[in-house]
mmCIF file of C-alpha atoms (C1' of nucleotides) in Angstrom:
data_model
loop_
_atom_site.group_PDB
_atom_site.id
_atom_site.type_symbol
_atom_site.label_atom_id
_atom_site.label_comp_id
_atom_site.label_asym_id
_atom_site.label_seq_id
_atom_site.Cartn_x
_atom_site.Cartn_y
_atom_site.Cartn_z
ATOM 1 C CA MET A 1 -23.403 13.419 -10.992
ATOM 2 C CA ALA A 2 -24.885 11.246 -13.824
ATOM 3 C CA ALA A 3 -21.678 9.452 -14.643
ATOM 4 C CA THR A 4 -21.578 8.315 -11.091
ATOM 5 C CA CYS A 5 -24.982 6.712 -11.413
ATOM 6 C CA GLU A 6 -23.871 4.981 -14.590
ATOM 7 C CA ILE A 7 -20.898 3.539 -13.029
ATOM 8 C CA SER A 8 -23.016 2.434 -10.223
ATOM 9 C CA ASN A 9 -25.378 0.745 -12.654
ATOM 10 C CA VAL A 10 -22.518 -0.966 -14.214
ATOM 11 C CA PHE A 11 -21.400 -2.507 -11.029
ATOM 12 C CA SER A 12 -24.750 -3.167 -9.878
ATOM 13 C CA ASN A 13 -25.717 -5.015 -12.977
ATOM 14 C CA TYR A 14 -22.466 -6.776 -13.230
ATOM 15 C CA PHE A 15 -22.762 -7.958 -9.767
ATOM 16 C CA ASN A 16 -26.293 -9.142 -10.541
ATOM 17 C CA ALA A 17 -25.113 -10.772 -13.707
ATOM 18 C CA MET A 18 -22.396 -12.631 -11.960
ATOM 19 C CA TYR A 19 -24.202 -13.665 -8.949
ATOM 20 C CA SER A 20 -27.837 -13.410 -8.950
ATOM 21 C CA SER A 21 -30.605 -14.987 -10.880
ATOM 22 C CA GLU A 22 -33.281 -13.334 -8.890
ATOM 23 C CA ASP A 23 -34.795 -9.938 -9.001
ATOM 24 C CA PRO A 24 -33.139 -7.662 -6.530
ATOM 25 C CA THR A 25 -35.093 -6.832 -3.514
ATOM 26 C CA LEU A 26 -34.982 -3.751 -1.474
ATOM 27 C CA ALA A 27 -32.963 -3.993 1.570
ATOM 28 C CA PRO A 28 -33.586 -3.149 5.053
ATOM 29 C CA ALA A 29 -31.856 -0.486 6.945
ATOM 30 C CA PRO A 30 -28.274 0.080 6.129
ATOM 31 C CA LEU A 31 -25.627 -1.060 8.425
ATOM 32 C CA THR A 32 -21.957 -0.487 8.161
ATOM 33 C CA THR A 33 -19.368 -2.003 10.343
ATOM 34 C CA PHE A 34 -15.797 -1.897 9.519
ATOM 35 C CA GLY A 35 -14.165 -3.547 12.303
ATOM 36 C CA THR A 36 -12.238 -6.629 13.125
ATOM 37 C CA GLU A 37 -12.668 -10.105 11.914
ATOM 38 C CA ASP A 38 -16.153 -11.270 11.307
ATOM 39 C CA PHE A 39 -17.588 -7.861 11.143
ATOM 40 C CA VAL A 40 -20.059 -7.099 8.527
ATOM 41 C CA LEU A 41 -20.415 -4.279 6.219
ATOM 42 C CA THR A 42 -23.941 -3.547 4.828
ATOM 43 C CA LEU A 43 -24.217 -0.935 2.217
ATOM 44 C CA ASN A 44 -27.815 -0.488 1.482
ATOM 45 C CA ASN A 45 -29.473 2.668 0.735
ATOM 46 C CA GLN A 46 -33.088 2.459 1.191
ATOM 47 C CA HIS A 47 -32.966 4.399 4.294
ATOM 48 C CA MET A 48 -29.721 6.220 3.858
ATOM 49 C CA SER A 49 -29.805 9.581 5.204
ATOM 50 C CA PRO A 50 -27.827 12.536 3.981
ATOM 51 C CA GLU A 51 -26.511 13.018 7.418
ATOM 52 C CA GLY A 52 -24.565 9.840 7.095
ATOM 53 C CA PRO A 53 -24.530 6.698 9.069
ATOM 54 C CA VAL A 54 -25.560 8.270 12.291
ATOM 55 C CA GLY A 55 -28.714 6.678 13.462
ATOM 56 C CA CYS A 56 -28.833 4.114 10.787
ATOM 57 C CA VAL A 57 -25.513 2.625 10.938
ATOM 58 C CA GLY A 58 -24.107 0.523 13.601
ATOM 59 C CA PRO A 59 -22.118 -2.526 14.436
ATOM 60 C CA GLN A 60 -23.608 -5.830 14.100
ATOM 61 C CA THR A 61 -22.874 -7.579 17.294
ATOM 62 C CA ARG A 62 -21.577 -11.063 17.435
ATOM 63 C CA SER A 63 -24.841 -12.322 18.759
ATOM 64 C CA GLN A 64 -26.579 -10.618 15.952
ATOM 65 C CA ARG A 65 -24.276 -12.128 13.487
ATOM 66 C CA ASP A 66 -24.485 -15.432 15.080
ATOM 67 C CA ARG A 67 -28.205 -15.432 14.437
ATOM 68 C CA THR A 68 -27.766 -14.875 10.775
ATOM 69 C CA GLU A 69 -28.197 -17.685 8.326
ATOM 70 C CA PRO A 70 -24.984 -18.994 6.892
ATOM 71 C CA PRO A 71 -24.584 -17.228 3.583
ATOM 72 C CA ALA A 72 -24.854 -19.116 0.515
ATOM 73 C CA VAL A 73 -21.612 -19.388 -1.311
ATOM 74 C CA LEU A 74 -21.924 -17.706 -4.621
ATOM 75 C CA HIS A 75 -20.012 -18.658 -7.655
ATOM 76 C CA LEU A 76 -19.346 -17.250 -11.045
ATOM 77 C CA ALA A 77 -21.231 -20.095 -12.521
ATOM 78 C CA GLU A 78 -24.455 -18.755 -11.294
ATOM 79 C CA LYS A 79 -26.351 -17.511 -14.256
ATOM 80 C CA ALA A 80 -27.155 -13.925 -14.911
ATOM 81 C CA SER A 81 -30.704 -12.821 -14.813
ATOM 82 C CA TRP A 82 -31.003 -12.519 -18.544
ATOM 83 C CA THR A 83 -29.690 -15.958 -19.454
ATOM 84 C CA GLY A 84 -32.875 -17.749 -18.997
ATOM 85 C CA GLU A 85 -34.998 -15.798 -21.452
ATOM 86 C CA ARG A 86 -35.004 -14.587 -25.025
ATOM 87 C CA PRO A 87 -33.859 -11.011 -25.437
ATOM 88 C CA GLN A 88 -37.300 -10.097 -26.756
ATOM 89 C CA PHE A 89 -38.781 -10.924 -23.310
ATOM 90 C CA TRP A 90 -36.155 -9.298 -21.244
ATOM 91 C CA SER A 91 -37.312 -6.827 -18.627
ATOM 92 C CA LYS A 92 -35.565 -3.444 -18.234
ATOM 93 C CA THR A 93 -33.543 -4.823 -15.434
ATOM 94 C CA GLN A 94 -32.410 -7.715 -17.541
ATOM 95 C CA VAL A 95 -31.503 -5.458 -20.328
ATOM 96 C CA LEU A 96 -29.374 -3.467 -18.016
ATOM 97 C CA ASP A 97 -27.819 -6.632 -16.685
ATOM 98 C CA TRP A 98 -26.950 -7.680 -20.156
ATOM 99 C CA ILE A 99 -25.495 -4.408 -21.114
ATOM 100 C CA SER A 100 -23.490 -4.262 -17.999
ATOM 101 C CA TYR A 101 -22.272 -7.701 -18.686
ATOM 102 C CA GLN A 102 -21.231 -6.786 -22.169
ATOM 103 C CA VAL A 103 -19.517 -3.682 -20.903
ATOM 104 C CA GLU A 104 -17.540 -5.731 -18.469
ATOM 105 C CA LYS A 105 -16.878 -8.470 -20.934
ATOM 106 C CA ASN A 106 -15.603 -6.072 -23.517
ATOM 107 C CA LYS A 107 -13.765 -3.995 -21.004
ATOM 108 C CA TYR A 108 -15.562 -1.039 -22.331
ATOM 109 C CA ASP A 109 -15.372 2.315 -20.685
ATOM 110 C CA ALA A 110 -18.852 2.673 -19.111
ATOM 111 C CA SER A 111 -18.447 6.293 -18.494
ATOM 112 C CA SER A 112 -18.986 7.077 -22.116
ATOM 113 C CA ILE A 113 -22.364 5.391 -22.153
ATOM 114 C CA ASP A 114 -25.463 7.237 -21.571
ATOM 115 C CA PHE A 115 -27.232 4.800 -19.353
ATOM 116 C CA SER A 116 -30.303 7.066 -19.204
ATOM 117 C CA ARG A 117 -30.983 5.765 -22.736
ATOM 118 C CA CYS A 118 -30.821 2.258 -21.622
ATOM 119 C CA ASP A 119 -34.121 2.339 -19.945
ATOM 120 C CA MET A 120 -35.830 -0.048 -22.282
ATOM 121 C CA ASP A 121 -37.101 -3.614 -22.175
ATOM 122 C CA GLY A 122 -35.865 -6.396 -24.362
ATOM 123 C CA ALA A 123 -38.359 -5.932 -27.128
ATOM 124 C CA THR A 124 -37.284 -2.304 -27.451
ATOM 125 C CA LEU A 125 -33.698 -3.229 -27.387
ATOM 126 C CA CYS A 126 -34.153 -5.799 -30.163
ATOM 127 C CA ASN A 127 -35.727 -3.163 -32.252
ATOM 128 C CA CYS A 128 -32.822 -0.896 -31.993
ATOM 129 C CA ALA A 129 -30.965 -0.484 -35.242
ATOM 130 C CA LEU A 130 -27.244 -0.833 -35.329
ATOM 131 C CA GLU A 131 -26.881 2.911 -35.760
ATOM 132 C CA GLU A 132 -28.963 3.586 -32.740
ATOM 133 C CA LEU A 133 -26.813 1.204 -30.658
ATOM 134 C CA ARG A 134 -23.694 2.869 -31.911
ATOM 135 C CA LEU A 135 -25.105 6.134 -30.932
ATOM 136 C CA VAL A 136 -25.769 5.131 -27.436
ATOM 137 C CA PHE A 137 -22.922 2.634 -26.911
ATOM 138 C CA GLY A 138 -20.324 3.782 -29.281
ATOM 139 C CA PRO A 139 -18.039 1.073 -30.527
ATOM 140 C CA LEU A 140 -19.686 -1.316 -28.191
ATOM 141 C CA GLY A 141 -22.884 -0.915 -30.218
ATOM 142 C CA ASP A 142 -21.514 -3.215 -32.866
ATOM 143 C CA GLN A 143 -20.751 -5.908 -30.287
ATOM 144 C CA LEU A 144 -24.221 -5.564 -28.703
ATOM 145 C CA HIS A 145 -25.868 -5.700 -32.077
ATOM 146 C CA ALA A 146 -24.087 -8.833 -33.050
ATOM 147 C CA GLN A 147 -24.721 -10.441 -29.765
ATOM 148 C CA LEU A 148 -28.407 -9.526 -29.974
ATOM 149 C CA ARG A 149 -28.657 -10.926 -33.440
ATOM 150 C CA ASP A 150 -27.180 -14.188 -32.359
ATOM 151 C CA LEU A 151 -29.406 -14.419 -29.287
ATOM 152 C CA THR A 152 -32.593 -13.651 -31.212
ATOM 153 C CA SER A 153 -31.907 -15.724 -34.286
ATOM 154 C CA SER A 154 -31.191 -19.063 -32.735
ATOM 155 C CA SER A 155 -34.063 -20.263 -30.762
ATOM 156 C CA SER A 156 -32.638 -23.681 -30.060
ATOM 157 C CA ASP A 157 -29.263 -22.438 -29.328
ATOM 158 C CA GLU A 158 -30.069 -20.666 -26.137
ATOM 159 C CA LEU A 159 -28.898 -23.318 -23.788
ATOM 160 C CA SER A 160 -25.755 -24.025 -25.713
ATOM 161 C CA TRP A 161 -25.036 -20.308 -25.834
ATOM 162 C CA ILE A 162 -25.334 -20.015 -22.138
ATOM 163 C CA ILE A 163 -23.116 -22.949 -21.718
ATOM 164 C CA GLU A 164 -20.672 -21.367 -24.147
ATOM 165 C CA LEU A 165 -20.864 -18.232 -22.218
ATOM 166 C CA LEU A 166 -20.206 -19.778 -19.027
ATOM 167 C CA GLU A 167 -17.371 -21.785 -20.444
ATOM 168 C CA LYS A 168 -15.924 -18.613 -21.887
ATOM 169 C CA ASP A 169 -16.061 -17.074 -18.598
ATOM 170 C CA GLY A 170 -14.399 -19.968 -17.018
ATOM 171 C CA MET A 171 -11.734 -20.099 -19.724
ATOM 172 C CA THR A 172 -11.066 -16.441 -19.478
ATOM 173 C CA PHE A 173 -10.697 -16.835 -15.780
ATOM 174 C CA GLN A 174 -8.436 -19.785 -16.087
ATOM 175 C CA GLU A 175 -6.412 -18.045 -18.682
ATOM 176 C CA GLY A 176 -6.148 -14.991 -16.550
ATOM 177 C CA LEU A 177 -2.470 -15.149 -16.696
ATOM 178 C CA GLY A 178 -2.513 -14.264 -20.334
ATOM 179 C CA ASP A 179 -5.586 -12.145 -20.525
ATOM 180 C CA SER A 180 -6.721 -10.324 -17.519
ATOM 181 C CA GLY A 181 -10.100 -11.911 -18.129
ATOM 182 C CA PRO A 182 -12.610 -10.951 -15.616
ATOM 183 C CA PHE A 183 -10.082 -8.735 -14.007
ATOM 184 C CA ASP A 184 -9.986 -5.153 -15.142
ATOM 185 C CA GLN A 185 -6.951 -3.128 -15.074
ATOM 186 C CA GLY A 186 -7.828 -1.964 -11.675
ATOM 187 C CA SER A 187 -8.250 -5.422 -10.307
ATOM 188 C CA PRO A 188 -6.273 -6.232 -7.271
ATOM 189 C CA PHE A 189 -5.479 -9.539 -8.852
ATOM 190 C CA ALA A 190 -4.574 -8.539 -12.242
ATOM 191 C CA GLN A 191 -1.001 -7.727 -11.827
ATOM 192 C CA GLU A 192 -0.481 -10.476 -9.259
ATOM 193 C CA LEU A 193 -1.751 -12.950 -11.728
ATOM 194 C CA LEU A 194 0.369 -11.584 -14.416
ATOM 195 C CA ASP A 195 3.419 -11.418 -12.303
ATOM 196 C CA ASP A 196 5.780 -14.118 -13.370
ATOM 197 C CA GLY A 197 3.000 -16.537 -13.592
ATOM 198 C CA ARG A 198 3.174 -17.258 -9.961
ATOM 199 C CA GLN A 199 0.741 -16.943 -7.183
ATOM 200 C CA ALA A 200 1.312 -13.518 -5.988
ATOM 201 C CA SER A 201 -0.354 -13.943 -2.683
ATOM 202 C CA PRO A 202 -0.890 -16.862 -0.385
ATOM 203 C CA TYR A 203 -4.436 -15.887 -0.344
ATOM 204 C CA TYR A 204 -5.147 -17.115 -3.791
ATOM 205 C CA GLY A 205 -5.639 -20.446 -5.308
ATOM 206 C CA SER A 206 -5.211 -23.567 -3.475
ATOM 207 C CA SER A 207 -2.039 -22.568 -1.771
ATOM 208 C CA TYR A 208 -3.613 -20.237 0.615
ATOM 209 C CA GLY A 209 -5.792 -21.130 3.392
ATOM 210 C CA PRO A 210 -6.041 -20.133 6.987
ATOM 211 C CA GLY A 211 -2.517 -20.451 8.174
ATOM 212 C CA ALA A 212 -1.339 -22.178 5.125
ATOM 213 C CA PRO A 213 0.738 -19.976 2.957
ATOM 214 C CA SER A 214 2.205 -21.430 -0.170
ATOM 215 C CA PRO A 215 5.752 -22.590 0.269
ATOM 216 C CA GLY A 216 6.721 -20.974 -3.072
ATOM 217 C CA SER A 217 4.844 -17.729 -2.733
ATOM 218 C CA SER A 218 5.856 -14.662 -1.191
ATOM 219 C CA ASP A 219 5.158 -15.653 2.265
ATOM 220 C CA PHE A 220 3.271 -13.207 4.394
ATOM 221 C CA SER A 221 0.935 -14.464 6.913
ATOM 222 C CA THR A 222 -2.421 -13.069 7.716
ATOM 223 C CA SER A 223 -1.228 -11.579 10.886
ATOM 224 C CA GLY A 224 1.992 -10.637 9.322
ATOM 225 C CA THR A 225 3.884 -11.563 12.398
ATOM 226 C CA ASP A 226 5.893 -14.264 11.043
ATOM 227 C CA THR A 227 8.599 -14.772 8.556
ATOM 228 C CA PRO A 228 10.142 -11.398 8.259
ATOM 229 C CA GLN A 229 11.533 -10.787 4.875
ATOM 230 C CA SER A 230 13.845 -8.366 3.404
ATOM 231 C CA SER A 231 11.963 -7.784 0.364
ATOM 232 C CA HIS A 232 12.053 -4.042 0.670
ATOM 233 C CA SER A 233 10.753 -3.382 -2.732
ATOM 234 C CA SER A 234 11.197 -0.098 -4.294
ATOM 235 C CA ASP A 235 8.667 1.503 -6.544
ATOM 236 C CA SER A 236 11.032 1.469 -9.345
ATOM 237 C CA GLY A 237 11.651 -2.157 -9.536
ATOM 238 C CA GLY A 238 9.506 -4.044 -7.168
ATOM 239 C CA SER A 239 6.363 -5.710 -8.003
ATOM 240 C CA ASP A 240 3.076 -5.389 -6.323
ATOM 241 C CA VAL A 241 3.594 -8.711 -4.725
ATOM 242 C CA ASP A 242 6.408 -7.550 -2.668
ATOM 243 C CA LEU A 243 5.305 -7.190 0.797
ATOM 244 C CA ASP A 244 7.432 -5.255 3.122
ATOM 245 C CA LEU A 245 7.453 -6.902 6.396
ATOM 246 C CA THR A 246 9.348 -4.306 8.107
ATOM 247 C CA ASP A 247 6.002 -2.755 8.747
ATOM 248 C CA SER A 248 4.312 -2.140 11.952
ATOM 249 C CA LYS A 249 3.321 -5.756 12.208
ATOM 250 C CA VAL A 250 6.887 -6.959 12.442
ATOM 251 C CA PHE A 251 8.141 -3.873 14.222
ATOM 252 C CA PRO A 252 5.942 -2.534 16.808
ATOM 253 C CA ARG A 253 4.112 0.445 15.681
ATOM 254 C CA ASP A 254 5.641 2.690 18.250
ATOM 255 C CA GLY A 255 8.940 1.093 18.313
ATOM 256 C CA PHE A 256 10.767 3.543 16.084
ATOM 257 C CA PRO A 257 11.252 7.222 16.001
ATOM 258 C CA ASP A 258 9.413 9.051 13.291
ATOM 259 C CA TYR A 259 10.748 11.748 11.033
ATOM 260 C CA LYS A 260 10.175 15.157 12.392
ATOM 261 C CA LYS A 261 6.786 16.720 11.558
ATOM 262 C CA GLY A 262 6.895 18.656 8.345
ATOM 263 C CA GLU A 263 10.359 17.546 7.528
ATOM 264 C CA PRO A 264 10.289 16.149 4.033
ATOM 265 C CA LYS A 265 12.430 13.219 3.058
ATOM 266 C CA HIS A 266 13.954 13.460 -0.374
ATOM 267 C CA GLY A 267 11.934 16.436 -1.133
ATOM 268 C CA LYS A 268 8.559 14.905 -0.796
ATOM 269 C CA ARG A 269 6.642 13.824 2.206
ATOM 270 C CA LYS A 270 5.009 10.546 2.347
ATOM 271 C CA ARG A 271 1.458 10.116 1.384
ATOM 272 C CA GLY A 272 -1.071 10.791 4.125
ATOM 273 C CA ARG A 273 -0.631 12.455 7.429
ATOM 274 C CA PRO A 274 2.862 12.155 8.741
ATOM 275 C CA ARG A 275 3.307 9.447 11.216
ATOM 276 C CA LYS A 276 3.852 10.658 14.662
ATOM 277 C CA LEU A 277 6.590 8.207 15.244
ATOM 278 C CA SER A 278 9.176 7.827 12.682
ATOM 279 C CA LYS A 279 9.228 4.669 10.568
ATOM 280 C CA GLU A 280 10.537 6.965 7.919
ATOM 281 C CA TYR A 281 13.851 6.805 9.617
ATOM 282 C CA TRP A 282 14.028 3.168 8.877
ATOM 283 C CA ASP A 283 12.752 3.710 5.342
ATOM 284 C CA CYS A 284 15.552 6.096 4.781
ATOM 285 C CA LEU A 285 18.058 3.571 6.067
ATOM 286 C CA GLU A 286 16.512 0.944 3.835
ATOM 287 C CA GLY A 287 16.542 3.077 0.787
ATOM 288 C CA LYS A 288 12.825 3.117 0.365
ATOM 289 C CA LYS A 289 11.144 5.557 -1.962
ATOM 290 C CA SER A 290 7.819 7.238 -1.571
ATOM 291 C CA LYS A 291 4.901 4.995 -1.902
ATOM 292 C CA HIS A 292 2.107 5.895 -4.130
ATOM 293 C CA ALA A 293 -0.236 3.714 -5.923
ATOM 294 C CA PRO A 294 -1.002 4.294 -9.602
ATOM 295 C CA ARG A 295 -4.220 6.020 -10.353
ATOM 296 C CA GLY A 296 -6.959 3.780 -11.285
ATOM 297 C CA THR A 297 -6.757 1.455 -8.274
ATOM 298 C CA HIS A 298 -9.446 2.460 -5.940
ATOM 299 C CA LEU A 299 -10.400 0.823 -2.830
ATOM 300 C CA TRP A 300 -13.892 0.180 -3.957
ATOM 301 C CA GLU A 301 -12.534 -1.600 -6.975
ATOM 302 C CA PHE A 302 -10.296 -3.655 -4.750
ATOM 303 C CA ILE A 303 -13.161 -4.688 -2.507
ATOM 304 C CA ARG A 304 -15.388 -5.294 -5.471
ATOM 305 C CA ASP A 305 -12.949 -7.564 -7.160
ATOM 306 C CA ILE A 306 -12.446 -9.543 -4.066
ATOM 307 C CA LEU A 307 -16.154 -10.053 -3.692
ATOM 308 C CA ILE A 308 -16.899 -10.899 -7.317
ATOM 309 C CA HIS A 309 -14.156 -13.487 -7.424
ATOM 310 C CA PRO A 310 -14.989 -15.592 -4.440
ATOM 311 C CA GLU A 311 -13.122 -18.497 -5.944
ATOM 312 C CA LEU A 312 -10.002 -16.477 -5.705
ATOM 313 C CA ASN A 313 -10.342 -14.680 -2.421
ATOM 314 C CA GLU A 314 -11.865 -17.476 -0.423
ATOM 315 C CA GLY A 315 -10.940 -16.784 3.094
ATOM 316 C CA LEU A 316 -10.653 -13.062 2.721
ATOM 317 C CA MET A 317 -14.131 -11.821 2.285
ATOM 318 C CA LYS A 318 -17.510 -13.264 1.386
ATOM 319 C CA TRP A 319 -20.990 -12.140 0.802
ATOM 320 C CA GLU A 320 -23.103 -12.460 3.830
ATOM 321 C CA ASN A 321 -26.281 -11.526 2.193
ATOM 322 C CA ARG A 322 -25.825 -10.393 -1.367
ATOM 323 C CA HIS A 323 -29.259 -9.117 -1.909
ATOM 324 C CA GLU A 324 -28.941 -6.959 1.177
ATOM 325 C CA GLY A 325 -25.483 -5.885 0.144
ATOM 326 C CA VAL A 326 -23.924 -7.409 3.196
ATOM 327 C CA PHE A 327 -20.365 -8.702 2.954
ATOM 328 C CA LYS A 328 -18.124 -9.825 5.475
ATOM 329 C CA PHE A 329 -14.404 -9.536 6.315
ATOM 330 C CA LEU A 330 -13.255 -12.938 7.183
ATOM 331 C CA ARG A 331 -9.640 -11.950 7.412
ATOM 332 C CA SER A 332 -9.663 -8.295 7.764
ATOM 333 C CA GLU A 333 -5.994 -7.791 8.332
ATOM 334 C CA ALA A 334 -5.168 -9.997 5.359
ATOM 335 C CA VAL A 335 -7.381 -7.776 3.195
ATOM 336 C CA ALA A 336 -5.614 -4.775 4.520
ATOM 337 C CA GLN A 337 -2.257 -6.281 3.778
ATOM 338 C CA LEU A 338 -3.263 -7.085 0.324
ATOM 339 C CA TRP A 339 -4.578 -3.551 -0.143
ATOM 340 C CA GLY A 340 -1.291 -2.196 1.208
ATOM 341 C CA GLN A 341 0.488 -4.475 -1.191
ATOM 342 C CA LYS A 342 -1.481 -3.067 -3.981
ATOM 343 C CA LYS A 343 -0.696 0.427 -2.953
ATOM 344 C CA LYS A 344 2.786 -0.341 -2.087
ATOM 345 C CA ASN A 345 2.226 0.602 1.482
ATOM 346 C CA SER A 346 3.454 -1.856 3.880
ATOM 347 C CA ASN A 347 1.965 0.098 6.811
ATOM 348 C CA MET A 348 -1.581 -0.507 5.731
ATOM 349 C CA THR A 349 -3.803 -1.913 8.465
ATOM 350 C CA TYR A 350 -7.411 -2.846 8.640
ATOM 351 C CA GLU A 351 -7.996 0.136 10.802
ATOM 352 C CA LYS A 352 -6.851 2.419 8.046
ATOM 353 C CA LEU A 353 -8.637 0.501 5.360
ATOM 354 C CA SER A 354 -11.859 0.581 7.207
ATOM 355 C CA ARG A 355 -11.503 4.310 7.812
ATOM 356 C CA ALA A 356 -11.098 4.774 4.000
ATOM 357 C CA MET A 357 -14.149 2.587 3.492
ATOM 358 C CA ARG A 358 -16.197 4.597 5.985
ATOM 359 C CA LEU A 359 -15.274 7.760 4.188
ATOM 360 C CA ILE A 360 -16.270 6.324 0.843
ATOM 361 C CA LEU A 361 -19.548 5.200 2.272
ATOM 362 C CA ARG A 362 -20.156 8.561 3.878
ATOM 363 C CA HIS A 363 -19.408 10.409 0.672
ATOM 364 C CA LEU A 364 -21.673 8.071 -1.088
ATOM 365 C CA MET A 365 -24.479 8.582 1.326
ATOM 366 C CA ARG A 366 -24.092 12.358 1.395
ATOM 367 C CA GLU A 367 -24.051 12.907 -2.331
ATOM 368 C CA ARG A 368 -25.680 10.092 -3.991
ATOM 369 C CA ILE A 369 -28.909 9.738 -2.196
ATOM 370 C CA GLU A 370 -30.828 11.372 -4.894
ATOM 371 C CA ILE A 371 -29.454 8.937 -7.425
ATOM 372 C CA TYR A 372 -30.478 6.003 -5.382
ATOM 373 C CA SER A 373 -33.953 7.295 -4.801
ATOM 374 C CA SER A 374 -34.560 7.478 -8.562
ATOM 375 C CA ALA A 375 -33.045 4.165 -9.540
ATOM 376 C CA PRO A 376 -34.161 0.585 -9.032
ATOM 377 C CA LEU A 377 -32.119 -0.533 -5.989
ATOM 378 C CA THR A 378 -30.048 -3.540 -6.262
ATOM 379 C CA LEU A 379 -26.925 -4.502 -4.388
ATOM 380 C CA GLY A 380 -24.709 -2.714 -6.814
ATOM 381 C CA HIS A 381 -26.457 0.485 -6.477
ATOM 382 C CA SER A 382 -25.661 0.413 -2.882
ATOM 383 C CA PHE A 383 -22.204 -0.811 -3.439
ATOM 384 C CA PHE A 384 -19.812 2.028 -2.845
ATOM 385 C CA PRO A 385 -18.188 2.448 -6.280
ATOM 386 C CA CYS A 386 -20.326 5.439 -6.974
ATOM 387 C CA ALA A 387 -18.148 7.666 -4.950
ATOM 388 C CA THR A 388 -15.786 7.953 -7.860
ATOM 389 C CA LYS A 389 -16.080 10.867 -10.083
ATOM 390 C CA VAL A 390 -16.068 10.114 -13.765
ATOM 391 C CA ASN A 391 -15.396 12.697 -16.381
ATOM 392 C "C1'" DA B 1 -0.344 26.890 -9.698
ATOM 393 C "C1'" DA B 2 -4.726 25.656 -7.942
ATOM 394 C "C1'" DT B 3 -8.038 22.470 -6.912
ATOM 395 C "C1'" DG B 4 -10.528 18.207 -6.153
ATOM 396 C "C1'" DA B 5 -10.647 13.241 -5.447
ATOM 397 C "C1'" DG B 6 -9.170 9.550 -2.981
ATOM 398 C "C1'" DT B 7 -6.915 8.064 0.209
ATOM 399 C "C1'" DT B 8 -3.473 7.655 4.537
ATOM 400 C "C1'" DT B 9 -2.450 8.655 9.093
ATOM 401 C "C1'" DC B 10 -3.247 10.051 13.637
ATOM 402 C "C1'" DC B 11 -6.106 11.027 17.189
ATOM 403 C "C1'" DT B 12 -10.132 11.185 20.301
ATOM 404 C "C1'" DG B 13 -14.459 9.706 21.779
ATOM 405 C "C1'" DT B 14 -17.944 5.962 22.121
ATOM 406 C "C1'" DT B 15 -19.471 1.254 22.346
ATOM 407 C "C1'" DT B 16 -18.920 -3.504 23.288
ATOM 408 C "C1'" DA C 1 -10.196 -1.968 31.461
ATOM 409 C "C1'" DA C 2 -9.292 -3.190 26.947
ATOM 410 C "C1'" DA C 3 -10.525 -3.821 22.404
ATOM 411 C "C1'" DA C 4 -13.240 -2.594 18.637
ATOM 412 C "C1'" DC C 5 -15.342 0.865 16.335
ATOM 413 C "C1'" DA C 6 -16.667 5.714 14.440
ATOM 414 C "C1'" DG C 7 -15.409 9.789 12.780
ATOM 415 C "C1'" DG C 8 -12.702 14.458 12.681
ATOM 416 C "C1'" DA C 9 -8.865 16.549 10.927
ATOM 417 C "C1'" DA C 10 -4.570 17.051 8.562
ATOM 418 C "C1'" DA C 11 -1.649 15.779 5.059
ATOM 419 C "C1'" DC C 12 -0.366 13.412 1.001
ATOM 420 C "C1'" DT C 13 -0.389 12.004 -4.253
ATOM 421 C "C1'" DC C 14 -2.323 12.286 -8.549
ATOM 422 C "C1'" DA C 15 -5.103 14.056 -12.205
ATOM 423 C "C1'" DT C 16 -7.130 17.877 -14.335
#
DNA sequence: AATGAGTTTCCTGTTT
DNA sequence: AAAACAGGAAACTCAT
């Protein structure tokens, strides 16, 4: 599926542009572990087998983890690979990085880009006429052409341009309340940031910290065991930030009778396999509606956005080894709660989230291996967005 | 209406 | 023994 590869490239290069200034290196054997706190997910593909994770995937033990070097903290301010050189001297990888950056920056639909035609170095790119760029990139071609012209014409402006770029990024980020900035529509943060101008989650900004939820924010704890609230949001009027604490964390998972198997409530059954024990009963009492997340919010996007905005999610996840594609759940249940919040599913747990991630990874490994083998491997290529089908 | 994608949920077996 | 983890299977929503 070519589009898949393209999207993968986009994320790969966006990740690289955002975080890395070095050439990507091939990674060692893949390792996935979706477990409890401190467990590590490694999504590398060099040795991925079509059979899935069996034999090449396994948990990283605490002792193994303890031996790892403390990961460097990565920030948005780190320069993209292409920022240090003139476009004429860009490598193919740098060209891809730059294109991916522009795609992201302009919120352009990458699925419409034929990335197979992007296999060119900087010199070739600079020789592309506007029409050619339009042909390959559509409306984005104009933007690329203008940017290229600026980059190539001002020899002395390079540094200032980089600074400007970084400032822009920073500004966009800070102005995220008005313009989603680095967050795309599918970002787990977009709506929260837009929502009434308040911190949507205690995990963001300065207000959150381990065990330190904001006094003014919707107050759910990492463990979800304290401060029960009656914010039983409905899909019709509630915001994403509403977190239903009548979930299994507050009320024991098996503490309530479930609706009878196959017995629909209000015509439609809830998403997913019916719960064996009925929380639905309580949902009925509380006037809850069915929960479903709007299309366009995928788990991989959610995870990606957490990872690429470390300044926002500090304490939730972090890169363990970016080049090897290893990231770490620092507060797994909190991530799950946030995901559940996004999907309006107060029953989300890390167990379920990790199951979904395993499925994504498996799907990825089964169907994308041929893509990986023909593409330069970087973290992003092994990052799991590729499981998404694009028209 | 049928189908596929992407989950969500439950469950069981394995590993730590 | 218990917790953590992996993965099968069924069921769901949404988009096409």
